[in-house]
XYZ file of N, CA and C in Angstrom:
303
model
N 17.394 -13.443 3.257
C 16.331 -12.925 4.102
C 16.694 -11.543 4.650
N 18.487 -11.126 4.911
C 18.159 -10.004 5.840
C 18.106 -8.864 4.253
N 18.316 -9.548 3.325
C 17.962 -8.182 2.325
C 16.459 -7.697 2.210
N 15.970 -8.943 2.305
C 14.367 -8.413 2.462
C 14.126 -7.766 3.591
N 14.585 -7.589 4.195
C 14.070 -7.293 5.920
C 14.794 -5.860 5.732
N 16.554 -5.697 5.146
C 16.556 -4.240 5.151
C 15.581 -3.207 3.885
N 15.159 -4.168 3.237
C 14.138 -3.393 2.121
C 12.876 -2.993 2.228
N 12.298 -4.153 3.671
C 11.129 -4.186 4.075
C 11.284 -2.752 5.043
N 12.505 -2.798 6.013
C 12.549 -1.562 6.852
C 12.664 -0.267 6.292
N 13.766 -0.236 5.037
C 13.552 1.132 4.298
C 12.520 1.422 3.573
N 11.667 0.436 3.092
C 9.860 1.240 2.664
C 9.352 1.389 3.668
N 9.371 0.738 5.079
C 8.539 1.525 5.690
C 9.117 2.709 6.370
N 10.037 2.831 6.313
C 11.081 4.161 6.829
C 10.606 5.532 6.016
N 10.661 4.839 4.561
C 9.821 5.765 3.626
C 8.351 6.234 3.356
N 7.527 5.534 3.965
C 6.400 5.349 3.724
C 5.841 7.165 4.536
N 4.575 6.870 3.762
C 3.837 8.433 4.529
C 2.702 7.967 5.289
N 2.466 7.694 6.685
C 1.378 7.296 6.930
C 0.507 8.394 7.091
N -1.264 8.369 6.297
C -1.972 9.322 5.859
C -2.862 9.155 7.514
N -2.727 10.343 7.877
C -4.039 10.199 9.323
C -5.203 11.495 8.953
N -4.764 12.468 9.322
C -6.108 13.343 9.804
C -6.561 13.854 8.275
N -5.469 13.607 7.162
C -5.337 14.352 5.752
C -6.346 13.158 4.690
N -6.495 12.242 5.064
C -6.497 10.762 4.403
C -7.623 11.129 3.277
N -7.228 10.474 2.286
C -7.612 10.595 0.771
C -8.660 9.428 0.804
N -9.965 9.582 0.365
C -11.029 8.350 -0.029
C -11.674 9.290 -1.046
N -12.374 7.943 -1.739
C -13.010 8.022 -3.167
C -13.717 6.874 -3.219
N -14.648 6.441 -3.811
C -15.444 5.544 -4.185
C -14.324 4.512 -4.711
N -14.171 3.570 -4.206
C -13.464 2.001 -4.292
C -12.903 1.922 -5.715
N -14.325 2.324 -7.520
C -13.162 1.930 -8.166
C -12.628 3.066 -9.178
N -13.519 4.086 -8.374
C -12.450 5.266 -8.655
C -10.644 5.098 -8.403
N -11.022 4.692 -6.871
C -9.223 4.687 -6.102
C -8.710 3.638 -7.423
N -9.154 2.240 -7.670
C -8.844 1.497 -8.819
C -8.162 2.030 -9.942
N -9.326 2.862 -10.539
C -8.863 3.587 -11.600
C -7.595 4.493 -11.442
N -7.294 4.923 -10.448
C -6.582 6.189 -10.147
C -5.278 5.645 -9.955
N -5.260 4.475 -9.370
C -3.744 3.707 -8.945
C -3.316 3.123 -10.080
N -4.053 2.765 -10.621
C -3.466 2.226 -12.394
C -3.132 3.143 -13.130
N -3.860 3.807 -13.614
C -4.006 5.064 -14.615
C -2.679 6.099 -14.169
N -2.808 6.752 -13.080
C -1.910 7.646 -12.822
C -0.856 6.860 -12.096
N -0.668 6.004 -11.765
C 0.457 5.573 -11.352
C 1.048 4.536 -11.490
N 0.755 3.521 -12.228
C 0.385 2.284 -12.851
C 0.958 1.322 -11.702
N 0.257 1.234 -10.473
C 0.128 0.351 -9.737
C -0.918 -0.386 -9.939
N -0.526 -2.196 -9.181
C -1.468 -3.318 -9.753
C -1.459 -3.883 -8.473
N -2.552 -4.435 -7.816
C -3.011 -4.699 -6.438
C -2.443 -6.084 -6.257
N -1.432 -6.651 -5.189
C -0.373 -7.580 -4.817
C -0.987 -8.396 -4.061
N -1.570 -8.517 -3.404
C -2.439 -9.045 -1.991
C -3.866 -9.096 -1.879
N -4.737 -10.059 -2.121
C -6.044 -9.790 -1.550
C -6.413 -8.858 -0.164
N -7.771 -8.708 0.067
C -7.768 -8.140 1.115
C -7.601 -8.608 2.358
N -6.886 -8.180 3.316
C -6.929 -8.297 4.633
C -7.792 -8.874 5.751
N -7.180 -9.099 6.889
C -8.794 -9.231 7.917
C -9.732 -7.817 7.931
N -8.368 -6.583 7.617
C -9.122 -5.357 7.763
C -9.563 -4.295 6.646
N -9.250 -5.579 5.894
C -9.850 -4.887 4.435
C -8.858 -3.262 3.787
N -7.316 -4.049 3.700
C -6.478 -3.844 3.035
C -5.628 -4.057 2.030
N -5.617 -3.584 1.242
C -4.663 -4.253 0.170
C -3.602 -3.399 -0.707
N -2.303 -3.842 -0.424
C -1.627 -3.543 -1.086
C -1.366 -3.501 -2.877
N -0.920 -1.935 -3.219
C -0.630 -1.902 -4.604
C 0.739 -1.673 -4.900
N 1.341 -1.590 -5.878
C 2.475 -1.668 -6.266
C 2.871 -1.049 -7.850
N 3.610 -0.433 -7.901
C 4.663 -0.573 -9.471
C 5.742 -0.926 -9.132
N 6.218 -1.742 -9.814
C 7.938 -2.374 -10.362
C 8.270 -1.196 -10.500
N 7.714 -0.562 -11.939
C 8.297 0.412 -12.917
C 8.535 1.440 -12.126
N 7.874 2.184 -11.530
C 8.403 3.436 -10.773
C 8.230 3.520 -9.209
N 8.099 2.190 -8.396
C 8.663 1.999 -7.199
C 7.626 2.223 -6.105
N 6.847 3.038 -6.673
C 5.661 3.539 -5.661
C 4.918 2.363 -5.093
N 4.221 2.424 -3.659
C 3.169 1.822 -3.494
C 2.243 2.444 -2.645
N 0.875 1.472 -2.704
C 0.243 2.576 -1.482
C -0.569 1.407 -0.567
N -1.075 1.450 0.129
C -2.019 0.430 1.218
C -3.338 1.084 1.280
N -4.090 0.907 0.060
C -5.637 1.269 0.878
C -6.312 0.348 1.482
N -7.300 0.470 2.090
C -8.311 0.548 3.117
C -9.984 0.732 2.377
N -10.360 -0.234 2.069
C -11.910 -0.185 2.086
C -12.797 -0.234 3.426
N -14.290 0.541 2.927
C -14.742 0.435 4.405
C -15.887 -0.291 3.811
N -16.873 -0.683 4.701
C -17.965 -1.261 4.334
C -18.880 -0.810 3.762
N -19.149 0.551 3.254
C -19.728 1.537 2.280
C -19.304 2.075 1.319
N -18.209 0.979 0.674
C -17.540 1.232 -0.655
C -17.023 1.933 -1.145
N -16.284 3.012 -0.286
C -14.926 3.817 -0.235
C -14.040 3.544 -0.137
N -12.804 3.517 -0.869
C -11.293 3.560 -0.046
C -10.644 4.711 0.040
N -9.451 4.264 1.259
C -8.718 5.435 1.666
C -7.763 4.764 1.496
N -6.365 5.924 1.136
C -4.978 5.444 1.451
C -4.621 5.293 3.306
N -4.400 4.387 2.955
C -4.150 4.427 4.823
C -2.495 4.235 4.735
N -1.193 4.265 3.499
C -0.098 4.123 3.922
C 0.304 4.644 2.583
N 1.630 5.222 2.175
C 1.841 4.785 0.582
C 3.557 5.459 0.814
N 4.346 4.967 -0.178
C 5.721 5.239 0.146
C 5.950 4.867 -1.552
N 7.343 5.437 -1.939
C 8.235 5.078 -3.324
C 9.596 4.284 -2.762
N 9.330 3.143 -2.545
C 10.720 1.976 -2.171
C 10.786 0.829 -2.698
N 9.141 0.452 -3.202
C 8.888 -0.529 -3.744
C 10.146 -1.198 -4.526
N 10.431 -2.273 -4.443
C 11.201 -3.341 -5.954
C 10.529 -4.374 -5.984
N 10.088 -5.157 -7.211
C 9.929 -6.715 -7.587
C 10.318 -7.834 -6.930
N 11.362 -7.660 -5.899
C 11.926 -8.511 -4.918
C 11.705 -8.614 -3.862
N 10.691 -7.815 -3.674
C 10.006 -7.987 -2.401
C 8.825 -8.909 -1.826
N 8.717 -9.152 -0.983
C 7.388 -10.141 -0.206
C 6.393 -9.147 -0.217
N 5.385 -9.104 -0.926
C 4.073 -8.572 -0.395
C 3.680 -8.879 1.209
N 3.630 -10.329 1.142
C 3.141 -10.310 3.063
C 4.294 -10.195 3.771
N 5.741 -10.144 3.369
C 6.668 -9.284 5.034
C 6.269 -8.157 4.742
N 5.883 -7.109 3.568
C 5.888 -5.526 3.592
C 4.498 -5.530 4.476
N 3.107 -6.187 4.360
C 2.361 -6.152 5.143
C 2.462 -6.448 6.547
N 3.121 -6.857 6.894
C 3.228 -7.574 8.402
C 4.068 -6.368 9.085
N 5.021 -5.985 7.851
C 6.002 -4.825 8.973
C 5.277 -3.390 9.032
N 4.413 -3.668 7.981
C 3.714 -2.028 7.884
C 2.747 -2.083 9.203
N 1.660 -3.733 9.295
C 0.781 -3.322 10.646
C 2.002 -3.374 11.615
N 2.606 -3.887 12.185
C 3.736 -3.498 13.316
C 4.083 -2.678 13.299
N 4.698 -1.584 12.921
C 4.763 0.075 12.790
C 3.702 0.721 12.884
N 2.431 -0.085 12.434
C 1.290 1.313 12.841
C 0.437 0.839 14.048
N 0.739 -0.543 14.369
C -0.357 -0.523 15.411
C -0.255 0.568 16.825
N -1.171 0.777 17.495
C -0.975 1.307 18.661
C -0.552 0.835 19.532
């Protein structure tokens, strides 16, 4: 467990949280764009807040978008720390605890 927990802390150590700059596109544009150019594959259904984590094994990246109810997403988090050995829901749980207010 504490390897997950120091892996969980160094992606989010790494992570870029996107605020005033934040990237949206039509929902399956962002789709297309996280596969295609980065070959991330979505880990987690969505959220209470309509988030979901993506991922590559292969080159480590991930990102956290954010749909809104008018069928856009935004990156609302994204970092390169990712590994295969990780918990999708501890990386979610530690990412909202670091960003809440």
């Amino acid at each position: 467990m504490k390897t997950i927990t120091t892996a969980v802390a160094a992606l989010f150590a790494l992570s870029t949280a996107v605020a005033a700059d934040e990237v949206c596109m039509n929902a399956s544009e962002m789709q297309s764009s996280l596969i295609d150019w980065y070959g991330e594959r979505p880990v987690e259904g969505p959220s209470a807040n309509n988030t979901r984590l993506w991922v590559s094994d292969a080159t480590g990246s991930w990102t956290l978008v954010r749909t809104t109810d008018e069928g856009k997403a935004c990156v609302a988090a994204q970092g390169r720390n990712w590994n295969a050995s990780m918990d999708a829901s501890d990386v979610l749980s530690e990412i909202a605890e670091n960003t809440e207010s």
